[in-house]
Coordinates of C-alpha atoms in Angstrom, one line a residue:
M1311 CA 36.5 77.6 -0.9
K1312 CA 35.6 81.2 -2.0
I1313 CA 34.8 82.4 -5.5
T1314 CA 34.6 86.1 -6.1
V1315 CA 33.0 87.3 -9.4
L1316 CA 33.7 90.8 -10.6
T1317 CA 31.1 92.0 -13.1
L1318 CA 29.2 95.0 -14.4
F1319 CA 26.0 92.9 -14.3
P1320 CA 25.7 91.2 -10.8
E1321 CA 22.0 90.6 -11.3
M1322 CA 22.8 88.0 -14.0
F1323 CA 24.2 85.6 -11.3
A1324 CA 20.9 84.8 -9.5
P1325 CA 20.8 81.3 -11.0
L1326 CA 24.0 80.4 -9.1
F1327 CA 22.1 80.6 -5.8
Q1328 CA 19.4 78.1 -6.9
S1329 CA 19.3 74.3 -6.9
I1330 CA 22.4 72.2 -5.9
I1331 CA 24.9 75.1 -5.9
G1332 CA 22.5 77.3 -4.0
R1333 CA 22.1 74.7 -1.3
A1334 CA 25.8 74.3 -1.1
V1335 CA 26.2 78.1 -0.6
E1336 CA 23.5 78.0 2.1
A1337 CA 25.2 75.1 3.8
G1338 CA 28.5 77.0 3.8
K1339 CA 30.3 74.4 1.6
I1340 CA 31.3 77.1 -0.8
N1341 CA 31.2 80.9 -0.7
I1342 CA 30.2 82.7 -3.9
E1343 CA 30.5 86.5 -3.8
V1344 CA 29.4 88.7 -6.7
V1345 CA 30.9 92.2 -6.8
N1346 CA 29.8 95.1 -9.0
I1347 CA 32.8 96.7 -10.7
R1348 CA 30.8 99.9 -11.2
D1349 CA 30.9 100.5 -7.5
F1350 CA 34.6 101.2 -7.7
A1351 CA 34.5 103.7 -10.5
E1352 CA 36.0 107.0 -9.4
N1353 CA 34.4 109.2 -12.0
K1354 CA 31.2 111.2 -11.3
H1355 CA 28.9 109.0 -13.5
K1356 CA 30.4 105.6 -12.5
K1357 CA 31.5 105.1 -16.1
C1358 CA 33.5 101.9 -16.7
D1359 CA 34.1 101.9 -20.4
D1360 CA 35.6 104.2 -23.0
Y1361 CA 36.6 104.3 -26.7
P1362 CA 39.6 102.3 -27.7
F1363 CA 42.9 104.1 -28.4
G1364 CA 43.7 103.8 -32.1
G1365 CA 40.1 103.6 -33.1
G1366 CA 37.8 100.7 -33.8
A1367 CA 34.3 99.5 -33.1
G1368 CA 32.8 99.2 -29.6
M1369 CA 34.0 100.2 -26.2
V1370 CA 36.7 98.9 -23.8
M1371 CA 36.4 98.5 -20.1
M1372 CA 38.6 101.0 -18.3
P1373 CA 41.5 99.8 -16.0
Q1374 CA 40.8 101.9 -12.9
P1375 CA 37.4 100.5 -11.8
I1376 CA 38.6 96.9 -12.4
G1377 CA 42.0 97.4 -10.8
S1378 CA 40.4 99.1 -7.7
A1379 CA 37.8 96.2 -7.4
I1380 CA 40.6 93.6 -7.5
Q1381 CA 42.7 95.4 -5.0
A1382 CA 39.6 95.7 -2.7
V1383 CA 38.7 92.0 -2.7
D1384 CA 42.3 90.7 -2.8
P1385 CA 44.7 93.3 -1.5
D1386 CA 47.6 90.9 -0.8
H1387 CA 47.1 88.8 -4.0
R1388 CA 46.3 85.6 -2.2
A1389 CA 43.6 84.6 -4.7
H1390 CA 44.1 83.0 -8.1
R1391 CA 42.8 85.6 -10.5
I1392 CA 41.2 84.5 -13.7
Y1393 CA 40.0 86.6 -16.7
L1394 CA 37.2 85.0 -18.8
S1395 CA 38.4 85.5 -22.3
P1396 CA 38.1 83.7 -25.7
K1397 CA 41.9 84.1 -26.0
G1398 CA 42.4 81.9 -22.9
A1399 CA 43.2 78.2 -22.5
T1400 CA 40.1 76.0 -23.0
F1401 CA 38.2 75.0 -19.8
T1402 CA 38.0 71.3 -19.1
Q1403 CA 36.9 68.9 -16.4
D1404 CA 40.5 68.4 -15.4
K1405 CA 41.0 72.1 -15.2
A1406 CA 37.9 72.4 -13.0
F1407 CA 39.3 69.8 -10.6
G1408 CA 42.6 71.6 -10.5
L1409 CA 41.0 74.9 -9.6
T1410 CA 39.6 73.3 -6.4
G1411 CA 43.2 73.5 -5.1
Y1412 CA 42.9 77.2 -4.5
E1413 CA 41.2 78.6 -1.4
H1414 CA 40.0 81.7 -3.3
L1415 CA 39.3 82.3 -7.0
I1416 CA 38.6 85.6 -8.6
L1417 CA 36.7 85.5 -11.9
L1418 CA 36.8 88.7 -13.9
C1419 CA 34.0 89.2 -16.4
G1420 CA 34.8 91.4 -19.4
H1421 CA 32.2 93.0 -21.5
Y1422 CA 31.9 95.1 -24.7
E1423 CA 35.1 94.7 -26.7
G1424 CA 37.0 93.5 -23.6
I1425 CA 39.2 95.0 -21.0
D1426 CA 42.3 97.3 -21.0
Q1427 CA 45.3 95.0 -21.5
R1428 CA 47.1 96.7 -18.5
V1429 CA 44.6 95.0 -16.2
I1430 CA 45.7 91.7 -17.5
D1431 CA 49.3 92.6 -17.3
L1432 CA 49.1 93.9 -13.7
Y1433 CA 46.5 91.8 -12.0
I1434 CA 45.6 88.6 -13.8
D1435 CA 47.1 85.2 -13.3
E1436 CA 45.4 83.2 -16.0
E1437 CA 42.9 83.6 -18.9
I1438 CA 40.3 80.9 -19.5
S1439 CA 37.9 80.3 -22.3
I1440 CA 34.9 78.0 -22.2
G1441 CA 35.0 77.3 -25.9
D1442 CA 35.8 78.5 -29.4
Y1443 CA 33.1 81.0 -29.8
V1444 CA 32.4 84.6 -28.7
L1445 CA 29.8 85.8 -26.2
T1446 CA 28.7 89.3 -25.3
G1447 CA 30.5 89.1 -22.0
G1448 CA 32.2 86.9 -19.4
E1449 CA 29.2 86.4 -17.1
L1450 CA 28.0 83.1 -18.6
P1451 CA 31.5 81.6 -18.7
A1452 CA 31.9 82.7 -15.1
M1453 CA 28.7 80.9 -14.1
V1454 CA 29.9 77.8 -16.0
I1455 CA 33.1 77.8 -14.0
C1456 CA 31.4 78.4 -10.7
D1457 CA 29.0 75.6 -11.3
C1458 CA 31.6 73.1 -12.5
V1459 CA 34.2 73.9 -9.8
A1460 CA 31.6 74.0 -7.0
R1461 CA 30.3 70.5 -7.7
Q1462 CA 33.9 69.2 -7.2
I1463 CA 33.9 70.4 -3.6
D1464 CA 33.4 67.7 -0.9
G1465 CA 29.7 67.4 0.1
V1466 CA 28.2 69.4 -2.7
I1467 CA 27.1 66.3 -4.6
S1468 CA 27.5 62.6 -3.8
D1469 CA 30.9 60.9 -4.4
G1470 CA 29.1 58.3 -6.6
S1471 CA 27.8 60.9 -8.9
L1472 CA 31.2 62.4 -9.4
A1473 CA 32.7 59.0 -10.1
D1474 CA 30.2 58.0 -12.7
E1475 CA 29.5 61.2 -14.5
T1476 CA 30.4 62.2 -18.1
F1477 CA 34.1 62.9 -18.7
G1478 CA 35.0 60.6 -15.8
E1479 CA 37.8 58.1 -16.0
N1480 CA 35.7 55.8 -18.2
G1481 CA 34.8 58.5 -20.8
L1482 CA 31.2 59.4 -21.6
E1483 CA 28.5 58.4 -19.1
Y1484 CA 26.4 55.3 -19.9
P1485 CA 22.6 55.7 -20.7
Q1486 CA 20.3 56.2 -17.7
Y1487 CA 16.8 55.0 -17.2
T1488 CA 14.0 55.3 -14.6
R1489 CA 10.3 54.4 -14.2
P1490 CA 8.2 53.4 -16.1
A1491 CA 9.9 50.2 -17.4
V1492 CA 8.2 50.7 -20.8
Y1493 CA 7.7 54.2 -22.4
G1494 CA 6.7 55.0 -25.9
G1495 CA 7.1 51.4 -26.9
L1496 CA 10.7 51.3 -25.6
S1497 CA 11.7 49.1 -22.7
V1498 CA 14.5 49.5 -20.2
P1499 CA 17.4 47.1 -20.9
E1500 CA 16.7 43.9 -19.0
V1501 CA 20.0 43.8 -17.3
L1502 CA 19.1 46.9 -15.3
L1503 CA 16.1 45.1 -13.9
S1504 CA 18.0 41.9 -13.1
G1505 CA 19.3 43.0 -9.7
D1506 CA 22.7 41.5 -10.6
H1507 CA 25.0 44.4 -9.8
A1508 CA 28.1 42.7 -11.4
K1509 CA 26.2 42.4 -14.7
I1510 CA 24.9 45.9 -14.4
D1511 CA 28.4 47.3 -13.8
K1512 CA 29.7 45.4 -16.8
W1513 CA 26.9 46.6 -19.0
R1514 CA 27.4 50.2 -17.9
R1515 CA 31.2 50.1 -18.6
A1516 CA 30.5 48.6 -22.1
E1517 CA 28.0 51.2 -22.9
S1518 CA 30.3 54.0 -21.7
E1519 CA 33.2 52.7 -23.8
K1520 CA 30.9 52.3 -26.9
L1521 CA 29.5 55.9 -26.6
T1522 CA 33.0 57.3 -26.1
R1523 CA 34.4 55.5 -29.1
E1524 CA 31.6 56.7 -31.3
R1525 CA 31.3 60.3 -30.1
R1526 CA 34.5 61.3 -28.4
P1527 CA 37.4 58.9 -29.3
D1528 CA 39.8 61.6 -28.1
L1529 CA 38.8 60.9 -24.5
K1530 CA 40.5 58.2 -22.4
G1531 CA 37.5 55.8 -22.5
G1532 CA 37.4 56.0 -26.3
A1533 CA 41.0 54.7 -26.8
K1534 CA 40.0 51.0 -26.7

């Protein structure tokens, strides 16, 4: 799978090439490409924003540099093109899994007061928001989507981790413990030290259901 990020600030994406996702990129399990929109500006000073028609605060990203960048990386419109916008549909775990069905994703990061609407009308397939709040640009949402989608790709993380993680089929993930067995006067639940995997699985399911009922009853695992 390939993910192309279009941004005015490519240096912000260095964290994507670290840790688990970075190793997946190095291993060729996923290809993440970061493209500077400013490189496609046709004006002398590589300007990519201008004042909004009709007046108002802030600046709006101009259509030409963005349109040229999209056409350069996806001339035949084979990729699924996403604009990161607070006006978009809310990003979820199910949505992340669904996006893995595309061979190529393009993530467009807006900035300032947003982008010229004609870019959306001409080039964008879908708008996605990562939550009901406003950020200074689309770079952080793009990183969130890259990370969340990448970890669904085969071989990026273990199948067991995917099966048991938060927002899985059983709702919120159960509490986790490691050494030492006693810390700060608190002990690890005895069942986890028992070696009885059937009992451990039963305890984990019960804890997952309990947490989901208490904190996120809207999820599948909370409707019990």
